[in-house]
Coordinates of C-alpha atoms in Angstrom, one line a residue:
Chain I
X1 CA -3.0 15.7 -18.0
X2 CA -5.3 18.5 -19.0
X3 CA -7.7 17.4 -21.7
X4 CA -7.5 13.7 -20.9
X5 CA -10.6 11.7 -20.3
X6 CA -11.4 8.6 -18.3
X7 CA -13.6 6.5 -20.5
X8 CA -15.6 3.5 -19.4
X9 CA -17.3 1.6 -22.2
X10 CA -19.9 -1.0 -21.7
X11 CA -18.2 -2.3 -18.6
X12 CA -19.5 -5.5 -17.0
X13 CA -18.0 -6.8 -13.7
X14 CA -19.0 -10.1 -12.1
X15 CA -17.8 -11.8 -9.0
X16 CA -16.7 -15.5 -9.0
X17 CA -20.0 -16.5 -7.5
X18 CA -21.8 -15.1 -10.6
X19 CA -23.1 -11.9 -8.9
X20 CA -23.0 -9.1 -11.4
X21 CA -21.7 -5.9 -9.7
X22 CA -21.7 -3.7 -12.8
X23 CA -23.7 -4.4 -15.9
X24 CA -22.8 -2.6 -19.2
X25 CA -21.8 0.7 -17.5
X26 CA -20.6 3.5 -19.8
X27 CA -19.6 7.0 -19.0
X28 CA -16.7 9.5 -19.5
X29 CA -15.1 11.7 -16.9
X30 CA -13.1 14.7 -18.1
X31 CA -10.0 16.1 -16.4
X32 CA -11.1 18.7 -13.8
X33 CA -14.7 17.3 -13.8
X34 CA -16.4 16.2 -10.5
X35 CA -18.9 13.5 -10.9
X36 CA -20.9 11.8 -8.1
X37 CA -21.6 8.1 -8.3
X38 CA -24.7 7.6 -6.3
X39 CA -26.8 4.5 -5.5
X40 CA -28.2 2.5 -2.7
X41 CA -26.1 0.0 -0.7
X42 CA -25.2 -2.9 -2.9
X43 CA -25.8 -0.9 -6.1
X44 CA -22.2 -1.7 -7.3
X45 CA -20.5 1.6 -6.6
X46 CA -17.5 0.2 -4.7
X47 CA -17.1 -2.7 -7.2
X48 CA -17.2 -0.3 -10.1
X49 CA -14.4 1.8 -8.5
X50 CA -12.3 -1.3 -7.9
X51 CA -12.8 -2.4 -11.5
X52 CA -11.6 1.0 -12.7
X53 CA -8.2 0.4 -11.2
X54 CA -8.1 -3.2 -12.1
X55 CA -8.5 -4.7 -8.7
X56 CA -11.7 -6.4 -9.8
X57 CA -11.3 -7.9 -13.3
X58 CA -13.8 -6.7 -16.0
X59 CA -15.8 -9.5 -17.6
X60 CA -16.3 -7.4 -20.7
X61 CA -16.0 -3.8 -21.8
X62 CA -13.2 -1.3 -21.8
X63 CA -11.6 1.2 -19.4
X64 CA -9.4 3.9 -20.9
X65 CA -7.5 6.7 -19.2
X66 CA -6.4 9.0 -22.0
X67 CA -4.9 6.8 -24.6
X68 CA -4.1 4.0 -22.2
X69 CA -6.5 1.0 -22.2
X70 CA -6.6 -1.1 -19.0
X71 CA -5.0 -4.5 -19.6
X72 CA -2.5 -6.8 -17.9
X73 CA 0.5 -4.9 -19.3
X74 CA -0.9 -1.5 -18.7
X75 CA -2.2 -2.1 -15.2
X76 CA 0.7 -0.5 -13.4
X77 CA 0.7 2.6 -15.6
X78 CA -3.0 3.0 -15.3
X79 CA -2.8 2.9 -11.6
X80 CA -0.4 5.7 -11.6
X81 CA -2.9 7.7 -13.6
X82 CA -6.0 6.8 -11.7
X83 CA -5.8 6.9 -7.9
X84 CA -8.4 5.3 -5.6
X85 CA -9.0 6.6 -2.1
X86 CA -10.6 3.7 -0.1
X87 CA -13.7 4.1 2.0
X88 CA -11.8 3.2 5.2
X89 CA -8.5 5.0 5.6
X90 CA -7.3 2.2 7.9
X91 CA -7.3 -0.1 4.8
X92 CA -4.9 2.3 3.1
X93 CA -2.6 3.6 5.7
X94 CA -0.2 1.0 7.1
X95 CA 3.2 2.4 7.3
X96 CA 4.7 3.5 10.7
X97 CA 4.5 7.2 9.9
X98 CA 2.4 9.4 7.6
X99 CA 5.5 10.5 5.6
X100 CA 6.4 6.9 4.9
X101 CA 2.9 6.1 3.8
X102 CA 2.7 9.1 1.5
X103 CA 6.1 8.1 0.1
X104 CA 5.0 4.5 -0.4
X105 CA 3.3 5.2 -3.7
X106 CA 6.0 7.2 -5.4
X107 CA 8.6 4.7 -4.3
X108 CA 6.5 1.8 -5.5
X109 CA 6.3 3.4 -8.9
X110 CA 10.1 3.6 -9.0
X111 CA 10.8 7.2 -8.2
X112 CA 14.2 8.0 -6.6
X113 CA 14.5 8.8 -2.9
X114 CA 15.0 12.6 -3.4
X115 CA 12.1 13.0 -5.8
X116 CA 9.9 10.8 -3.5
X117 CA 10.7 12.9 -0.5
X118 CA 10.1 16.1 -2.4
X119 CA 6.7 14.9 -3.7
X120 CA 5.6 13.6 -0.3
X121 CA 6.5 16.9 1.5
X122 CA 4.8 18.9 -1.3
X123 CA 1.6 16.9 -1.0
X124 CA 1.5 17.1 2.8
X125 CA 2.0 20.8 2.6
X126 CA -0.6 21.2 -0.1
X127 CA -3.2 19.5 2.1
X128 CA -2.0 21.4 5.2
X129 CA -1.0 18.3 7.1
X130 CA 2.8 18.7 7.2
X131 CA 2.7 18.6 11.0
X132 CA 1.4 15.0 10.8
X133 CA 4.4 13.8 8.8
X134 CA 6.0 11.9 11.6
X135 CA 2.8 10.7 13.4
X136 CA 1.6 7.2 13.3
X137 CA -1.7 6.7 11.2
X138 CA -3.1 4.8 14.2
X139 CA -3.1 7.9 16.4
X140 CA -5.0 10.3 14.1
X141 CA -8.6 11.5 14.0
X142 CA -11.0 10.3 11.3
X143 CA -10.6 13.6 9.4
X144 CA -6.9 13.6 9.6
X145 CA -6.7 10.0 8.4
X146 CA -8.9 10.9 5.5
X147 CA -6.6 13.7 4.4
X148 CA -3.6 11.5 4.8
X149 CA -5.2 8.8 2.7
X150 CA -5.9 11.4 0.0
X151 CA -2.3 12.6 0.3
X152 CA -1.0 9.1 -0.1
X153 CA -2.9 8.8 -3.4
X154 CA -2.0 12.3 -4.6
X155 CA 1.7 11.6 -4.2
X156 CA 1.5 9.4 -7.2
X157 CA 0.2 12.4 -9.2
X158 CA -2.8 10.7 -10.7
X159 CA -4.9 12.5 -13.4
X160 CA -8.2 11.0 -12.0
X161 CA -9.2 10.4 -8.5
X162 CA -11.8 7.9 -7.4
X163 CA -13.3 8.3 -3.9
X164 CA -15.2 5.5 -2.2
X165 CA -17.6 7.1 0.4
X166 CA -15.2 9.9 1.3
X167 CA -17.5 11.3 4.0
X168 CA -17.8 8.0 5.9
X169 CA -16.5 8.4 9.5
X170 CA -16.4 12.2 9.3
X171 CA -18.0 14.8 11.5
X172 CA -19.7 17.8 9.8
X173 CA -16.6 20.0 10.2
X174 CA -14.3 17.4 8.7
X175 CA -16.8 17.0 5.9
X176 CA -16.7 20.7 5.1
X177 CA -12.9 20.6 5.2
X178 CA -13.0 17.7 2.8
X179 CA -15.3 19.4 0.4
X180 CA -12.9 22.4 0.4
X181 CA -10.0 20.2 -0.3
X182 CA -11.7 18.4 -3.1
X183 CA -12.7 21.6 -4.8
X184 CA -9.0 22.7 -4.8
X185 CA -7.8 19.5 -6.5
X186 CA -7.6 19.9 -10.3
X187 CA -7.9 16.2 -11.2
X188 CA -11.1 14.6 -12.6
X189 CA -12.9 13.1 -9.6
X190 CA -15.5 10.3 -9.4
X191 CA -17.0 10.3 -5.9
X192 CA -19.0 7.3 -4.9
X193 CA -21.3 8.3 -2.0
X194 CA -24.8 8.2 -0.6
X195 CA -24.2 11.5 1.1
X196 CA -26.4 13.5 -1.3
X197 CA -25.8 17.0 0.3
X198 CA -22.1 16.4 -0.1
X199 CA -22.5 15.2 -3.7
X200 CA -24.6 18.4 -4.4
X201 CA -21.9 20.5 -2.9
X202 CA -18.9 19.0 -4.7
X203 CA -20.2 17.6 -8.0
X204 CA -21.6 19.1 -11.2
X205 CA -22.5 15.7 -12.6
X206 CA -24.3 12.7 -11.3
X207 CA -24.2 9.1 -12.2
X208 CA -27.0 7.0 -10.6
X209 CA -26.3 3.3 -10.3
X210 CA -29.1 0.8 -9.6
X211 CA -28.4 -2.9 -9.4
X212 CA -25.2 -2.5 -11.3
X213 CA -26.7 -0.6 -14.1
X214 CA -26.4 3.1 -14.9
X215 CA -30.0 4.1 -14.2
X216 CA -29.5 7.9 -14.9
X217 CA -26.8 10.3 -15.8
X218 CA -27.0 14.1 -15.8
X219 CA -26.4 17.3 -14.0
X220 CA -26.7 18.1 -10.3
X221 CA -30.4 18.6 -10.7
X222 CA -30.8 14.8 -10.6
X223 CA -30.1 15.1 -6.9
X224 CA -33.3 17.0 -6.5
X225 CA -35.5 14.5 -8.3
X226 CA -37.1 12.9 -5.3
X227 CA -39.0 10.3 -7.3
X228 CA -35.9 9.1 -9.2
X229 CA -33.9 8.8 -6.0
X230 CA -36.7 7.0 -4.3
X231 CA -36.9 4.5 -7.1
X232 CA -33.1 4.0 -6.9
X233 CA -33.5 3.2 -3.1
X234 CA -32.0 6.5 -1.9
Chain W
X1 CA -8.6 -6.8 25.6
X2 CA -5.6 -5.3 27.4
X3 CA -3.5 -8.2 26.0
X4 CA -4.6 -7.5 22.5
X5 CA -3.9 -3.8 22.9
X6 CA -0.5 -4.5 24.3
X7 CA 0.4 -6.9 21.5
X8 CA -0.6 -4.2 19.0
X9 CA 1.4 -1.6 21.0
X10 CA 4.4 -4.0 21.0
X11 CA 4.5 -4.0 17.2
X12 CA 4.1 -0.2 17.1
X13 CA 6.9 0.2 19.7
X14 CA 9.4 -1.6 17.5
X15 CA 8.3 0.5 14.5
X16 CA 8.7 3.7 16.5
X17 CA 12.2 2.6 17.6
X18 CA 13.1 1.8 14.0
X19 CA 12.3 5.4 13.0
X20 CA 15.2 6.7 15.1
X21 CA 18.1 8.7 13.7
X22 CA 21.1 7.4 15.6
X23 CA 24.4 6.3 14.0
X24 CA 23.1 2.7 14.0
X25 CA 19.8 3.7 12.4
X26 CA 21.6 5.5 9.7
X27 CA 23.7 2.5 8.6
X28 CA 22.9 0.8 5.4
X29 CA 20.3 -2.0 5.9
X30 CA 22.6 -4.4 4.1
X31 CA 25.3 -3.8 6.7
X32 CA 22.8 -4.4 9.6
X33 CA 21.3 -7.4 8.0
X34 CA 24.8 -8.9 7.4
X35 CA 25.9 -8.2 11.0
X36 CA 22.8 -9.8 12.5
X37 CA 23.1 -12.9 10.3
X38 CA 26.8 -13.3 10.9
X39 CA 26.3 -12.8 14.6
X40 CA 23.5 -15.4 14.7
X41 CA 25.5 -18.0 12.7
X42 CA 28.6 -17.6 14.9
X43 CA 26.7 -17.8 18.2
X44 CA 24.6 -20.7 17.1
X45 CA 27.6 -22.7 15.9
X46 CA 29.1 -23.0 19.5
X47 CA 28.9 -26.4 21.2
X48 CA 26.3 -27.3 23.8
X49 CA 28.7 -26.8 26.8
X50 CA 30.4 -23.6 25.5
X51 CA 28.6 -21.3 27.9
X52 CA 31.8 -19.4 29.0
X53 CA 33.0 -19.0 25.4
X54 CA 29.7 -17.5 24.4
X55 CA 29.8 -14.9 27.3
X56 CA 32.0 -12.4 25.4
X57 CA 29.3 -12.1 22.7
X58 CA 27.1 -10.2 25.2
X59 CA 29.1 -7.1 24.1
X60 CA 27.0 -6.9 20.9
X61 CA 23.5 -6.4 22.1
X62 CA 24.5 -4.0 24.9
X63 CA 26.7 -2.0 22.6
X64 CA 24.1 -1.8 19.9
X65 CA 21.3 -0.8 22.4
X66 CA 23.5 1.9 23.8
X67 CA 24.5 3.3 20.4
X68 CA 21.0 3.0 19.0
X69 CA 19.6 4.6 22.1
X70 CA 17.1 1.8 22.6
X71 CA 15.8 1.3 26.2
X72 CA 17.0 -2.0 27.5
X73 CA 13.6 -3.0 28.9
X74 CA 11.7 -3.0 25.6
X75 CA 13.8 -5.6 24.0
X76 CA 14.5 -7.7 27.1
X77 CA 10.8 -8.1 27.6
X78 CA 10.4 -9.5 24.1
X79 CA 13.3 -11.9 24.5
X80 CA 11.4 -13.4 27.4
X81 CA 8.7 -14.6 24.9
X82 CA 11.1 -17.2 23.6
X83 CA 12.2 -18.2 27.1
X84 CA 9.6 -21.0 27.8
X85 CA 10.4 -22.8 24.5
X86 CA 14.1 -22.9 25.3
X87 CA 13.5 -23.8 28.9
X88 CA 11.3 -26.7 27.8
X89 CA 14.1 -27.9 25.3
X90 CA 16.8 -27.5 27.9
X91 CA 15.2 -28.9 31.0
X92 CA 15.3 -32.5 29.7
X93 CA 19.1 -32.2 29.5
X94 CA 19.2 -31.3 33.3
X95 CA 17.3 -34.5 34.1
X96 CA 19.2 -36.8 31.7
X97 CA 22.8 -35.4 31.8
X98 CA 23.7 -35.4 35.5
X99 CA 27.4 -36.0 35.3
X100 CA 29.4 -33.2 37.1
X101 CA 31.0 -30.8 34.7
X102 CA 32.6 -28.3 37.1
X103 CA 32.2 -27.1 40.6
X104 CA 31.6 -23.5 41.6
X105 CA 32.4 -22.7 45.2
X106 CA 31.9 -26.3 46.1
X107 CA 28.6 -26.6 44.3
X108 CA 28.6 -29.2 41.5
X109 CA 27.3 -28.1 38.1
X110 CA 26.2 -30.9 35.9
X111 CA 26.6 -31.0 32.1
X112 CA 22.8 -30.8 31.9
X113 CA 22.7 -27.5 33.7
X114 CA 25.6 -26.2 31.6
X115 CA 23.8 -27.1 28.4
X116 CA 20.6 -25.5 29.6
X117 CA 22.5 -22.3 30.4
X118 CA 24.2 -22.5 27.0
X119 CA 20.8 -22.9 25.2
X120 CA 19.4 -19.9 27.2
X121 CA 22.4 -17.7 26.4
X122 CA 22.3 -18.7 22.7
X123 CA 18.6 -18.0 22.6
X124 CA 19.1 -14.6 24.2
X125 CA 21.9 -13.6 21.8
X126 CA 20.1 -14.8 18.7
X127 CA 16.8 -13.3 19.5
X128 CA 18.4 -10.0 20.6
X129 CA 20.3 -9.8 17.3
X130 CA 17.0 -10.2 15.3
X131 CA 15.2 -7.7 17.6
X132 CA 18.0 -5.2 17.3
X133 CA 17.8 -5.5 13.5
X134 CA 14.0 -4.9 13.6
X135 CA 14.4 -2.0 16.1
X136 CA 17.0 -0.2 14.1
X137 CA 15.8 -0.8 10.5
X138 CA 12.3 0.2 9.2
X139 CA 10.5 -2.9 8.1
X140 CA 10.0 -1.6 4.5
X141 CA 13.8 -1.0 4.2
X142 CA 14.5 -4.4 5.5
X143 CA 12.3 -6.2 3.0
X144 CA 13.5 -3.9 0.2
X145 CA 17.0 -5.0 1.1
X146 CA 16.0 -8.7 1.0
X147 CA 14.6 -8.2 -2.5
X148 CA 17.8 -6.4 -3.6
X149 CA 19.8 -9.4 -2.3
X150 CA 17.6 -11.6 -4.6
X151 CA 16.0 -13.5 -1.9
X152 CA 13.1 -15.3 -3.8
X153 CA 10.1 -12.9 -4.0
X154 CA 7.6 -15.4 -2.6
X155 CA 9.6 -15.6 0.7
X156 CA 10.0 -11.9 1.1
X157 CA 6.3 -11.3 0.2
X158 CA 5.1 -13.9 2.8
X159 CA 7.3 -12.2 5.4
X160 CA 6.1 -8.7 4.4
X161 CA 2.4 -9.6 4.2
X162 CA 2.5 -11.6 7.4
X163 CA 4.0 -8.7 9.3
X164 CA 1.5 -6.3 8.0
X165 CA -1.5 -8.6 8.5
X166 CA -0.6 -9.3 12.2
X167 CA -1.7 -5.7 12.9
X168 CA -4.8 -6.1 10.8
X169 CA -5.8 -9.3 12.6
X170 CA -5.2 -7.8 16.0
X171 CA -7.4 -4.8 15.1
X172 CA -10.2 -7.0 14.0
X173 CA -9.8 -9.2 17.1
X174 CA -9.9 -6.1 19.3
X175 CA -13.1 -4.8 17.8
X176 CA -14.8 -8.2 17.8
X177 CA -13.8 -8.8 21.5
X178 CA -15.1 -5.4 22.5
X179 CA -18.4 -6.1 20.7
X180 CA -18.6 -9.6 22.3
X181 CA -17.9 -8.3 25.8
X182 CA -20.5 -5.5 25.6
X183 CA -23.2 -8.1 24.8
X184 CA -22.0 -10.9 27.1
X185 CA -22.8 -9.5 30.5
X186 CA -20.2 -10.3 33.2
X187 CA -18.4 -12.9 31.1
X188 CA -14.7 -12.1 31.1
X189 CA -13.5 -14.7 28.6
X190 CA -14.8 -16.1 25.4
X191 CA -17.4 -18.9 26.1
X192 CA -16.3 -22.3 24.7
X193 CA -19.7 -22.5 22.8
X194 CA -18.9 -19.3 20.9
X195 CA -15.3 -20.1 20.1
X196 CA -16.0 -21.8 16.8
X197 CA -18.1 -19.0 15.3
X198 CA -16.0 -16.3 16.9
X199 CA -12.7 -17.7 15.4
X200 CA -14.4 -18.4 12.0
X201 CA -15.8 -14.9 12.0
X202 CA -12.4 -13.4 12.9
X203 CA -10.7 -15.3 10.1
X204 CA -13.3 -14.3 7.5
X205 CA -13.2 -10.7 8.6
X206 CA -9.4 -10.7 8.7
X207 CA -9.3 -12.3 5.2
X208 CA -11.7 -9.7 3.9
X209 CA -9.8 -6.8 5.5
X210 CA -6.5 -8.2 4.3
X211 CA -7.8 -8.3 0.7
X212 CA -8.7 -4.6 1.0
X213 CA -5.3 -3.7 2.4
X214 CA -3.6 -5.6 -0.4
X215 CA -5.8 -4.0 -3.0
X216 CA -4.9 -0.5 -1.6
X217 CA -1.2 -1.4 -1.8
X218 CA -1.5 -2.6 -5.4
X219 CA -3.4 0.6 -6.3
X220 CA -0.3 2.5 -5.2
X221 CA 2.1 0.5 -7.3
X222 CA 3.0 -2.3 -5.0
X223 CA 4.3 -5.2 -6.9
X224 CA 5.5 -8.6 -5.7
X225 CA 8.4 -8.8 -8.1
X226 CA 9.7 -5.2 -8.2
X227 CA 13.1 -4.7 -6.7
X228 CA 13.1 -1.3 -5.0
X229 CA 16.1 0.9 -5.5
X230 CA 18.4 1.5 -2.5
X231 CA 17.8 4.8 -0.8
X232 CA 21.5 5.4 -0.7
X233 CA 24.7 3.5 -1.7
X234 CA 26.7 1.2 0.5
X235 CA 29.3 3.6 1.9
X236 CA 32.8 2.8 3.4
X237 CA 31.4 3.6 6.9
X238 CA 28.8 0.8 6.4
X239 CA 31.5 -1.7 5.6
X240 CA 33.6 -0.5 8.6
X241 CA 30.6 -0.9 10.9
X242 CA 30.0 -4.4 9.6
X243 CA 33.6 -5.3 10.0
X244 CA 33.6 -3.9 13.6
X245 CA 30.9 -6.5 14.5
X246 CA 31.8 -9.4 12.3
X247 CA 35.6 -9.6 12.7
X248 CA 35.5 -9.8 16.5
X249 CA 32.6 -12.2 16.4
X250 CA 34.5 -14.4 13.9
X251 CA 37.7 -14.2 15.9
X252 CA 36.0 -15.2 19.1
X253 CA 34.6 -18.2 17.4
X254 CA 37.7 -19.3 15.6
X255 CA 40.2 -18.4 18.4
X256 CA 38.3 -18.8 21.7
X257 CA 39.8 -16.9 24.6
X258 CA 39.6 -19.9 26.9

């Protein structure tokens, strides 16, 4: 919804073995805002994204999408408001056809058959991939799979989109296409990546993660601070 | 490698068949599920020497394959997978039960041979009924129907997740085998010395990947306990189709022709 904000307050995420993936992270992402979440391998980007949709439990802190605070009872609703596009589309696409995969989310959230079909067709058309509707996800190129994975998440009509390394497995042309697609989506977007040129092209804000902590936050000019990036292992 | 690829293709082939739009595909999943279950129960309930009484049941798979436009070869090949198990179970009867049951053109047929033939026919009919159900009903619709029938959620979930993870495991196995072969010179098979670490690695990778797949499903609203609504109601034509299969199947069981 326009005007809503995804708020993360003092979030700490730890794995069962004690490894702290995110340590006291706080930030806010507005509707329509594009923020890049950058950091070296192992900085905690993917874990942070998984925590934002409740896949990894938070040790402490608060995640709030609009007026909805993430908790056991609100998990389902929060996941309909915050969509996560996984790094590897193969983890996400598993139904026999793209249409069925895109329809999976709306159906799971309890929409009727007619509305589900309408949404799925609309999302496929919006991303320009209607011709893939009956294809198997296993027979698509990397760029096509990426668009289908985005379509599968968009079909649930989330207000915020989280992307985990969206440019992984993509050739330059597919990357350019993805950047165009992202710029046309109105949702608030948090894009975890170490593709700095892509981050500069798509995001107006930058969050720099180092060893699970938010080391810096600011405008796109952070991407040109070579010393800061070097210190963060980028 | 080719075997792994063909196993994965086999799964996909059934899924592609299930996406058809024939009169059988359009039937309500409850009708198809009921038909398959009833057919399996009736055929399995025949006695060990009832080969000839079972023969009329062959109408079901062939009629269904014709109506659903399923190529005969695809399902017949899959039925053969169960053949060795049934052969093993039935061969002991051939050895033990040698008394002559009937003679065909002067050749004596023992009760053991008759029971082996009955086991094989029963296996063929039951496996075909299950395969036909899978080949005419998308897997998601089938599991959704099981949930609507209030089959306990853990059973349906295990069934659902196992089916999805077979593909995941095969994919991991394929990429690991490729990587292994590329670095193992002329070796065509996995070396015994590497089997432990290879299998362990495969399980860990499969487990890791399965967790990501499950997380992606949960992120899009998948819930173990949610009962999905039916895509359409159970229509009179669904009941008529179920009756067309179940009534003759029941009649042949209760009032054998010979």
